[in-house]
CSV table of C-alpha atoms in Angstrom, one decimal:
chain,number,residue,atom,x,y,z
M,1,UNK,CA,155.1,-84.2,158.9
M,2,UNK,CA,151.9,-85.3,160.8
M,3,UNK,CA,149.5,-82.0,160.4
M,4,UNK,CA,149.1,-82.9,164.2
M,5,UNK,CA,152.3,-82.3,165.3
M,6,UNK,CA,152.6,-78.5,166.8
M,7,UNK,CA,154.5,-76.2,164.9
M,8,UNK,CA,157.6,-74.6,167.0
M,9,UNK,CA,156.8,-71.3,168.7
M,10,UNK,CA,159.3,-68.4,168.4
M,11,UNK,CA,161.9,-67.7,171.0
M,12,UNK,CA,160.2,-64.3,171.8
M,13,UNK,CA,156.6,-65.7,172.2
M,14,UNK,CA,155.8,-64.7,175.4
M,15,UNK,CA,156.9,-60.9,173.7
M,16,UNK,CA,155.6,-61.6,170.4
M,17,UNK,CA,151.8,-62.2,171.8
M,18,UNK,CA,152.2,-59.3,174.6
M,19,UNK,CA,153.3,-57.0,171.5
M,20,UNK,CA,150.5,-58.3,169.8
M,21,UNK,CA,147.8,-57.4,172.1
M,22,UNK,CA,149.1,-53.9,172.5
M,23,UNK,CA,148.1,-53.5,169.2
M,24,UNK,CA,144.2,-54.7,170.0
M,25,UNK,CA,143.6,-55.6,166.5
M,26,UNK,CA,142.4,-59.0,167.3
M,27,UNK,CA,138.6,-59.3,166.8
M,28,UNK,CA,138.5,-56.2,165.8
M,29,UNK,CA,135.8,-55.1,163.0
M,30,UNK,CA,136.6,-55.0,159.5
M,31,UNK,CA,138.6,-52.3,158.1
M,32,UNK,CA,138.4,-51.0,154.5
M,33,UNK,CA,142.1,-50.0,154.5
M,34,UNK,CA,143.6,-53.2,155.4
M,35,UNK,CA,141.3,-54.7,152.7
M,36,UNK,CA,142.7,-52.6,150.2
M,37,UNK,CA,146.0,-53.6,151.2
M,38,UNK,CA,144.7,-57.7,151.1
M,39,UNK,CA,143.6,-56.8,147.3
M,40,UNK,CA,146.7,-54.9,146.7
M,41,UNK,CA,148.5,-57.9,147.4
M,42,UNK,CA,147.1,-60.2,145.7
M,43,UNK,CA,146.5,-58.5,142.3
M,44,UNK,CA,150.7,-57.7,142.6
M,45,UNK,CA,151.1,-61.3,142.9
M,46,UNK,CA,148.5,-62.5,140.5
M,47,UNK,CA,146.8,-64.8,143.1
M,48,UNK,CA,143.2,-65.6,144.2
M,49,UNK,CA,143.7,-65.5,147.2
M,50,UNK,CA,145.1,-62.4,150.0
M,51,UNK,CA,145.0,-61.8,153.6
M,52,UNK,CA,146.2,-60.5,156.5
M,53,UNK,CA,146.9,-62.6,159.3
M,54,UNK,CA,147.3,-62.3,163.2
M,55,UNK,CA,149.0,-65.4,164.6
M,56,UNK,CA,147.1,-65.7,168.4
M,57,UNK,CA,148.5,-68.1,170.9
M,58,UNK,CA,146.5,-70.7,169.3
M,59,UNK,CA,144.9,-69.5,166.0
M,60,UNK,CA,145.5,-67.1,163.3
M,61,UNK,CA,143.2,-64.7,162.8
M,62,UNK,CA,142.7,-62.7,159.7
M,63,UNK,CA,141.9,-58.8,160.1
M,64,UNK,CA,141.4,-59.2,156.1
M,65,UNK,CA,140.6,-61.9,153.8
M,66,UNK,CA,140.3,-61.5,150.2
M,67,UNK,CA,139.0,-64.5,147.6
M,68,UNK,CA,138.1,-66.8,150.5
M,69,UNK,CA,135.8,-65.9,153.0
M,70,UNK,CA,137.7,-67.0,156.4
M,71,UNK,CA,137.8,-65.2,159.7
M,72,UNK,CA,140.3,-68.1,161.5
M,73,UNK,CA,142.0,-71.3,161.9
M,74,UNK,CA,143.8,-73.3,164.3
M,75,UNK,CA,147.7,-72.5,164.3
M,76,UNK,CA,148.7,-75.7,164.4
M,77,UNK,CA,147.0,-75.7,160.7
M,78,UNK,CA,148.3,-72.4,159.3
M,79,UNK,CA,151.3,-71.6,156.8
M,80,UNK,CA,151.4,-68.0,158.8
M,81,UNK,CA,152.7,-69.8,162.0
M,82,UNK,CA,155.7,-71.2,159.9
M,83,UNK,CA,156.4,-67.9,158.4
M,84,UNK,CA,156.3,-66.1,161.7
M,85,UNK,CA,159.6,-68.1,162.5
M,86,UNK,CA,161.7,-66.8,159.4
M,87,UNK,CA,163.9,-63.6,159.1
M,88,UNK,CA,161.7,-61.6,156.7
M,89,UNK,CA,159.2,-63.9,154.7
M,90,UNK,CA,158.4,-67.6,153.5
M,91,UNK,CA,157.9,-68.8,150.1
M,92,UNK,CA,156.7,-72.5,149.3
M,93,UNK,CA,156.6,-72.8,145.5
M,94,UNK,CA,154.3,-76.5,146.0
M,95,UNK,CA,153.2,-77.2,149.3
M,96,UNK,CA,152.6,-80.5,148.8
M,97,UNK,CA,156.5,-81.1,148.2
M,98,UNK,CA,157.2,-79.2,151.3
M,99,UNK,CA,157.5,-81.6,154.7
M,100,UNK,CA,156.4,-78.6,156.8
M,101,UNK,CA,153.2,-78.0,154.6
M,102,UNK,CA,152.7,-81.4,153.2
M,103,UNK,CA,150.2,-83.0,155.1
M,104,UNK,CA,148.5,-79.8,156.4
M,105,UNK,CA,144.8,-79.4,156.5
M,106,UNK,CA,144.6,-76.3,154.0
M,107,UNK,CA,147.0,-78.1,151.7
M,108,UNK,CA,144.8,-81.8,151.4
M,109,UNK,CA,141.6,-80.9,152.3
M,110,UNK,CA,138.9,-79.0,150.2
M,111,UNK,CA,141.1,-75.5,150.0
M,112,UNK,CA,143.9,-77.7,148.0
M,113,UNK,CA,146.5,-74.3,148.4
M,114,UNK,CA,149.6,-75.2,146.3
M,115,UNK,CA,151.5,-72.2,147.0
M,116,UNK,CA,152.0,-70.1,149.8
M,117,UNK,CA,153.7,-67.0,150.2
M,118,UNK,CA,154.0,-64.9,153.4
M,119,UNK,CA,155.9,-61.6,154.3
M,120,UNK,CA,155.9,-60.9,157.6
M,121,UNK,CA,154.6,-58.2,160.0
M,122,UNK,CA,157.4,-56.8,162.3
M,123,UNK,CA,156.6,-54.3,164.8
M,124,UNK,CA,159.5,-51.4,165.6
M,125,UNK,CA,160.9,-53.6,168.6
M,126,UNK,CA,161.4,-56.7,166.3
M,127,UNK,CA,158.3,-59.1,166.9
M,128,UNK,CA,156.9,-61.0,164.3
M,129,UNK,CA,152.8,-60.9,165.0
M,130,UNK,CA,151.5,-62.2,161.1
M,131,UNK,CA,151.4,-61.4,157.8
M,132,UNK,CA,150.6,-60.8,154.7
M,133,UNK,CA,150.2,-63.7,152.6
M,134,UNK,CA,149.0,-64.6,149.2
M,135,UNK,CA,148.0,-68.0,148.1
M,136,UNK,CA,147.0,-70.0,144.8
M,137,UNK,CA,145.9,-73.2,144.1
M,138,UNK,CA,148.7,-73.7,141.3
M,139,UNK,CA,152.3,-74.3,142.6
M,140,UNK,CA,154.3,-71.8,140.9
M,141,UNK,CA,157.2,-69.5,142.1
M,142,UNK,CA,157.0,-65.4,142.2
M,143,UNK,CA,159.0,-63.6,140.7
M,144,UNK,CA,161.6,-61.2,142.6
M,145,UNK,CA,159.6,-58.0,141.7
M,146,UNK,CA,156.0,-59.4,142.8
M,147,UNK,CA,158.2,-60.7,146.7
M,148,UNK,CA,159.6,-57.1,146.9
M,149,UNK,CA,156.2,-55.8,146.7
M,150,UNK,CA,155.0,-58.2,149.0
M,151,UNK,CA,157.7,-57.0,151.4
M,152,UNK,CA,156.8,-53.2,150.5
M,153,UNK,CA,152.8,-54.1,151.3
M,154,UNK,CA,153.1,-56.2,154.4
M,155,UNK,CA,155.5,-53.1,156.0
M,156,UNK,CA,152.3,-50.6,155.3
M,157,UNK,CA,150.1,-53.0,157.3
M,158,UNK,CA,151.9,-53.2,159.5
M,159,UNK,CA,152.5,-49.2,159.7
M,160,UNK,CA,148.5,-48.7,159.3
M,161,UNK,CA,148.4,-51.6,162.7
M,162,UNK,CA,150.3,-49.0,164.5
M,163,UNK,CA,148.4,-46.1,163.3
M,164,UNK,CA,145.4,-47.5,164.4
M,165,UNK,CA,146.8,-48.0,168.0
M,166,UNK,CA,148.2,-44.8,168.1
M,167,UNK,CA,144.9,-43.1,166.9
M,168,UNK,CA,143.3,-45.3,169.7
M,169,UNK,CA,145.7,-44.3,172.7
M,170,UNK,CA,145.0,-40.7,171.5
M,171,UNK,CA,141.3,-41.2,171.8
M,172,UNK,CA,141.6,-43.1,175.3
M,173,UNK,CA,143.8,-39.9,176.3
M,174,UNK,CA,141.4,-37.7,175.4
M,175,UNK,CA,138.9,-39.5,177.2
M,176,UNK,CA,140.9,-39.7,180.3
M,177,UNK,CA,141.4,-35.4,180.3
M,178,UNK,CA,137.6,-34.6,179.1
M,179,UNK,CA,137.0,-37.2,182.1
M,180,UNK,CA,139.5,-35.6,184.5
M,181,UNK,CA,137.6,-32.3,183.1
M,182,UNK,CA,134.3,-32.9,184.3
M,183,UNK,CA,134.0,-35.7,186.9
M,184,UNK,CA,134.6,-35.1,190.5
M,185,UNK,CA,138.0,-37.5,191.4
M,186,UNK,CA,137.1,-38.8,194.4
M,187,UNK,CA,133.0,-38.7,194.2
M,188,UNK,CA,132.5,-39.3,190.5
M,189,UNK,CA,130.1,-37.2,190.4
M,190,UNK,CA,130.3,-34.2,188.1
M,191,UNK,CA,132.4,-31.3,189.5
M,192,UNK,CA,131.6,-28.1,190.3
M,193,UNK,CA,132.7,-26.5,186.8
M,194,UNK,CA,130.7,-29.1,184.8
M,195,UNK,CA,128.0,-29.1,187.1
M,196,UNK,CA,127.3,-25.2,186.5
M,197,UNK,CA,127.3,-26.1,183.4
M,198,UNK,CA,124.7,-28.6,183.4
M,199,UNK,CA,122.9,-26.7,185.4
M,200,UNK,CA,122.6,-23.5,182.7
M,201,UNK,CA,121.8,-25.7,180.0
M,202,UNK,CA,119.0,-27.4,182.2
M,203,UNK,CA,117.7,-23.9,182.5
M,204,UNK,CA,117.8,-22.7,179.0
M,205,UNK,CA,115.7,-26.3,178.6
M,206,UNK,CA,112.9,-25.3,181.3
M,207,UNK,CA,112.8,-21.9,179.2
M,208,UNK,CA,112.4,-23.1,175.9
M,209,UNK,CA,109.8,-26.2,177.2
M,210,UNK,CA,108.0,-24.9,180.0
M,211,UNK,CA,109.3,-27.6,182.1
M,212,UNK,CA,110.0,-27.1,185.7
M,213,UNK,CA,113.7,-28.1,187.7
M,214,UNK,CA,114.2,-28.4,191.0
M,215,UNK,CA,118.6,-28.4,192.3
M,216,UNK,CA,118.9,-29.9,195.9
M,217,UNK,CA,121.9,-28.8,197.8
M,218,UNK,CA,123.3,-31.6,200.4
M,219,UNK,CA,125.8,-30.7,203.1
M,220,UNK,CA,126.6,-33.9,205.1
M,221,UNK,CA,126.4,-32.6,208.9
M,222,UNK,CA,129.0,-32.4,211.3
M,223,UNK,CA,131.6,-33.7,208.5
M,224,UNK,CA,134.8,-31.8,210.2
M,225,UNK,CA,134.3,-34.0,213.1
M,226,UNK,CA,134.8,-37.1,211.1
M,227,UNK,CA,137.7,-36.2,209.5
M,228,UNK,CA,138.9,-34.9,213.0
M,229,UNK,CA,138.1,-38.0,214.9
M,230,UNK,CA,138.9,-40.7,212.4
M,231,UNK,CA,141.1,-39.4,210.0
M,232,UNK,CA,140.7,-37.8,206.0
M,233,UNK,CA,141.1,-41.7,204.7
M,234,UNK,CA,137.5,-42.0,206.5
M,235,UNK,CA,136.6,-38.5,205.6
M,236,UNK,CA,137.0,-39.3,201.9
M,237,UNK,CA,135.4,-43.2,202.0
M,238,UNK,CA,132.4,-41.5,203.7
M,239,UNK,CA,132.1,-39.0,200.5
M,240,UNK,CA,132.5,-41.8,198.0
M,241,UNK,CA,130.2,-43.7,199.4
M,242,UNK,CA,127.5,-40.8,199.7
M,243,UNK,CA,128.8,-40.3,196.2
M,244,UNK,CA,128.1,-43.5,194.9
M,245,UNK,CA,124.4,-43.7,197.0
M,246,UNK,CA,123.4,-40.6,195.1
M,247,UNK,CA,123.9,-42.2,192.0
M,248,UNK,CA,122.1,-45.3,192.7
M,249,UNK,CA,119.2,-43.6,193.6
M,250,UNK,CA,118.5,-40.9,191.1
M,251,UNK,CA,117.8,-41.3,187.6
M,252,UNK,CA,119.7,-41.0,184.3
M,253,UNK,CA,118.5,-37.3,183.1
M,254,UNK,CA,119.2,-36.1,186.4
M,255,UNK,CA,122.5,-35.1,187.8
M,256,UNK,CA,124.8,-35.1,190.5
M,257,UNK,CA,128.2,-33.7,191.7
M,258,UNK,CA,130.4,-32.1,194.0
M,259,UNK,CA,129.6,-28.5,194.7
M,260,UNK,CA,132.8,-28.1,197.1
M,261,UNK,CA,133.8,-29.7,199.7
M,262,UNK,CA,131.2,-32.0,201.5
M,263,UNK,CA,128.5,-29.6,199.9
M,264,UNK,CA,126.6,-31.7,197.2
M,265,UNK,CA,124.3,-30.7,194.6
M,266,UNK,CA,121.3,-32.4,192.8
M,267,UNK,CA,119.7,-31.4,189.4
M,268,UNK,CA,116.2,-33.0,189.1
M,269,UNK,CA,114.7,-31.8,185.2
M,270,UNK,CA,111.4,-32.2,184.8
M,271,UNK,CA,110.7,-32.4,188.7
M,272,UNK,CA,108.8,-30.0,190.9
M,273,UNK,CA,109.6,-28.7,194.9
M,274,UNK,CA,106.7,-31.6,196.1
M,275,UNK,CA,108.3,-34.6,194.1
M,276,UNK,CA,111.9,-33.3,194.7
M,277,UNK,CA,110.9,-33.0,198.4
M,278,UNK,CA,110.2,-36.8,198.5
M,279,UNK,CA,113.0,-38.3,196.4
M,280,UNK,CA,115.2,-35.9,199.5
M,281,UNK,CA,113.9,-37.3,202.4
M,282,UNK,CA,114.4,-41.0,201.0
M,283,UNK,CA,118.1,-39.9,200.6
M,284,UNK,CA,118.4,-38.3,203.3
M,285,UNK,CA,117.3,-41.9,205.4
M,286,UNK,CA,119.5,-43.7,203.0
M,287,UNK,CA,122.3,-41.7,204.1
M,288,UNK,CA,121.2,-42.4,208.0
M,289,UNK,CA,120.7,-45.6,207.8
M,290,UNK,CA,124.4,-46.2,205.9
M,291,UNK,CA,127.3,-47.4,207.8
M,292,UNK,CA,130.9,-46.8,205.5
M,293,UNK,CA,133.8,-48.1,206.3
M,294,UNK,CA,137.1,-47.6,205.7
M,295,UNK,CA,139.7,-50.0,207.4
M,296,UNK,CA,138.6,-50.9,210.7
M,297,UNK,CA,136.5,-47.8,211.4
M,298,UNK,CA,133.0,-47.9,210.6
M,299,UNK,CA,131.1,-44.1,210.7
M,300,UNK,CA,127.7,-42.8,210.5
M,301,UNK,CA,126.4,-39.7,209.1
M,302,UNK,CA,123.4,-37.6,208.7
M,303,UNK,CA,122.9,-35.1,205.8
M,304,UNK,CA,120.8,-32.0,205.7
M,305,UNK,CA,118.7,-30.7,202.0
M,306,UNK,CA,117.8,-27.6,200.6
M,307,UNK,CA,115.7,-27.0,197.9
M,308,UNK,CA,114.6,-24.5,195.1
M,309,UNK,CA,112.4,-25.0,192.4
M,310,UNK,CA,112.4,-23.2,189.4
M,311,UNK,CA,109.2,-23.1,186.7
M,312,UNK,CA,109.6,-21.7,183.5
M,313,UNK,CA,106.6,-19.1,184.2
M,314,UNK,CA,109.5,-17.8,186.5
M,315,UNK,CA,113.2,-17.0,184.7
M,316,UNK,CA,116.0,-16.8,187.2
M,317,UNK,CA,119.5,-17.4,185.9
M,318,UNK,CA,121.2,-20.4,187.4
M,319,UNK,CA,123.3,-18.8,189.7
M,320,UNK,CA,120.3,-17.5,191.8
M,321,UNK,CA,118.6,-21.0,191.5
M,322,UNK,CA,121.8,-22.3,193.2
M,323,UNK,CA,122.1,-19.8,195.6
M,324,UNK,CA,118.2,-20.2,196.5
M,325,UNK,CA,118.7,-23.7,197.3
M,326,UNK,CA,122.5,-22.5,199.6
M,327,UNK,CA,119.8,-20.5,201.3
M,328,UNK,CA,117.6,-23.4,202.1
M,329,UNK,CA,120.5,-25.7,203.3
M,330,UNK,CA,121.2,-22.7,205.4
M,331,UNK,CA,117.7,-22.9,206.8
M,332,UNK,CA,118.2,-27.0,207.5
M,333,UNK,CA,121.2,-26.9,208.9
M,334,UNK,CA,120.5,-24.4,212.0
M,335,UNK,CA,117.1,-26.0,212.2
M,336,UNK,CA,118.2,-28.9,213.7
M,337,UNK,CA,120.8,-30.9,211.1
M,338,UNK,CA,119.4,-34.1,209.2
M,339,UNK,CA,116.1,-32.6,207.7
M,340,UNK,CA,114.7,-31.3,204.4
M,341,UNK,CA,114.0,-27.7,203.4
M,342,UNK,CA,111.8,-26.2,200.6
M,343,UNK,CA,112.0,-22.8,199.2
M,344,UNK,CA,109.1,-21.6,197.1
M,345,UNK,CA,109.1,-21.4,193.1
M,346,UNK,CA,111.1,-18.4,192.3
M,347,UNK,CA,109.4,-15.7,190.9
């Protein structure tokens, strides 16, 4: 056979490959438990060479490689893209007598494999995505006992490949609830549980340093009418887009979520009343000078600030800090709507 000519693809290809994504092992960094496995299987078989092999739409990559060092190779040139299309394994005793193996690349180039022997990897709903394969550069037959053991070895990789995606799916899960746990849905900012939180461990900080904090509460003015006049759609592009602003525009140890509502809150570290002041009343114009859109509407909004400062001379505990800088935004918003307010250190 000319080693050019493609080797057949398997009935279920456009399966086998989708089954062998969901898995995600391709690329993926080496593994000390799948090279034990690689080892395993060659010592049982007595040969120099092991791995364990991913056949790709058009390569084979090895997740392990044991006596050659190998990450890939075209499929078109690979005895694991033959073995793929048998029932359980294949078995070529001398490649070079074989028509399918003959003329390949590993077989008459500098490698010079003489035998090849590959169990495949099935996954619970029947695809074949590899194996694991031994090779020597002797032609020789194994015996019954050594192929069993092959068959034995290649079913725990592909039992660890599943573990592996299972453990992973569990970790993305728990990512998605710890997310879900402390990020505002629609803002993505923090919410109001995790922002509390943030904001007591911020304060334990300021005690321990003497580092001051300033929190800036944000109520977006006349927000009722918005919702009223245009719809909650509109309502809820306007607070993802303040949302998103505020994350822009502050920095990465400072914090931001969704108090309630469209009541917003800022924790500055590190930040006094006069600096918090400033960074404010650029959001504040940022805010003004936004236009969001949602379908065809396109709305405008002011916002109004409040804010407390906190030294560590001074020791209130969070809650009055927040309730400080409610005051403030109290102050701004029956002063006139789109303006900054300060309240003094608290003592």
């Amino acid at each position: 056979m000319d080693q050019h000519t493609p080797i057949p693809r398997p009935a279920d290809e456009a399966e086998r490959l989708e089954a062998l994504r969901r898995f995600a092992q391709l690329d993926s960094p080496p593994d000390a438990d799948f090279d034990f496995l690689t080892e395993m299987a060659a010592a049982v078989c007595g040969a120099p060479c092991s791995f364990v092999s991913l056949v790709d739409a058009e390569r084979v990559w090895y997740k392990s490689a044991f006596g050659k060092d190998v990450a890939e190779t075209p499929r078109d040139d690979d005895y694991c893209s033959w073995a793929i299309l048998e029932q359980e394994r294949l078995h070529i005793s001398d490649l070079r007598k074989d028509p399918r193996t003959a003329n390949m690349e590993l077989t008459t180039g500098p490698a010079q494999y003489r035998m090849y022997s590959g169990a495949n990897l099935v996954t619970s709903d029947g695809h074949h995505i590899g194996t694991l394969c031994v090779l020597d550069h002797s032609a020789r037959t194994l015996r019954g006992e050594q192929l069993a053991l092959l068959d034995r070895l290649a079913r725990q990789v592909m039992n660890l490949i599943e573990l592996r995606a299972k453990s992973r799916a569990l970790e993305l899960a728990y990512a998605r609830m710890e997310k879900l746990a402390t990020f505002d849905e629609l803002t993505g900012l923090l919410n109001r549980r995790a922002l509390l939180a943030r904001l007591h461990d911020e304060v334990q900080r300021c005690r321990r340093q003497g580092s001051e904090l300033s929190v800036v509460m944000i109520d977006l003015d006349h927000f009722k009418q918005v919702n009223d006049t245009h719809g909650h759609q509109t309502g809820d592009a306007v607070l993802r887009g303040v949302g998103a602003l505020l994350r822009s525009r502050i920095r990465v140890t400072d914090s931001a979520g969704r108090y309630g509502g469209e009541e917003l809150c800022l924790l500055l570290p590190g930040t006094g009343v006069a600096a918090a002041a400033l960074l404010a009343d650029k959001l504040r114009r940022a805010v003004a000078d936004t236009v969001f859109r949602c379908g065809e509407a396109q709305v405008q909004v002011t916002a109004s600030f409040g804010i407390a400062a906190y030294h560590a001379e001074h020791a209130p505990v969070a809650e009055r800090l927040i309730e400080a800088a409610d005051l403030t935004l109290f102050r701004a918003k029956h002063g006139g709507r789109n303006r900054v307010e300060l309240h003094a250190p608290m003592a």
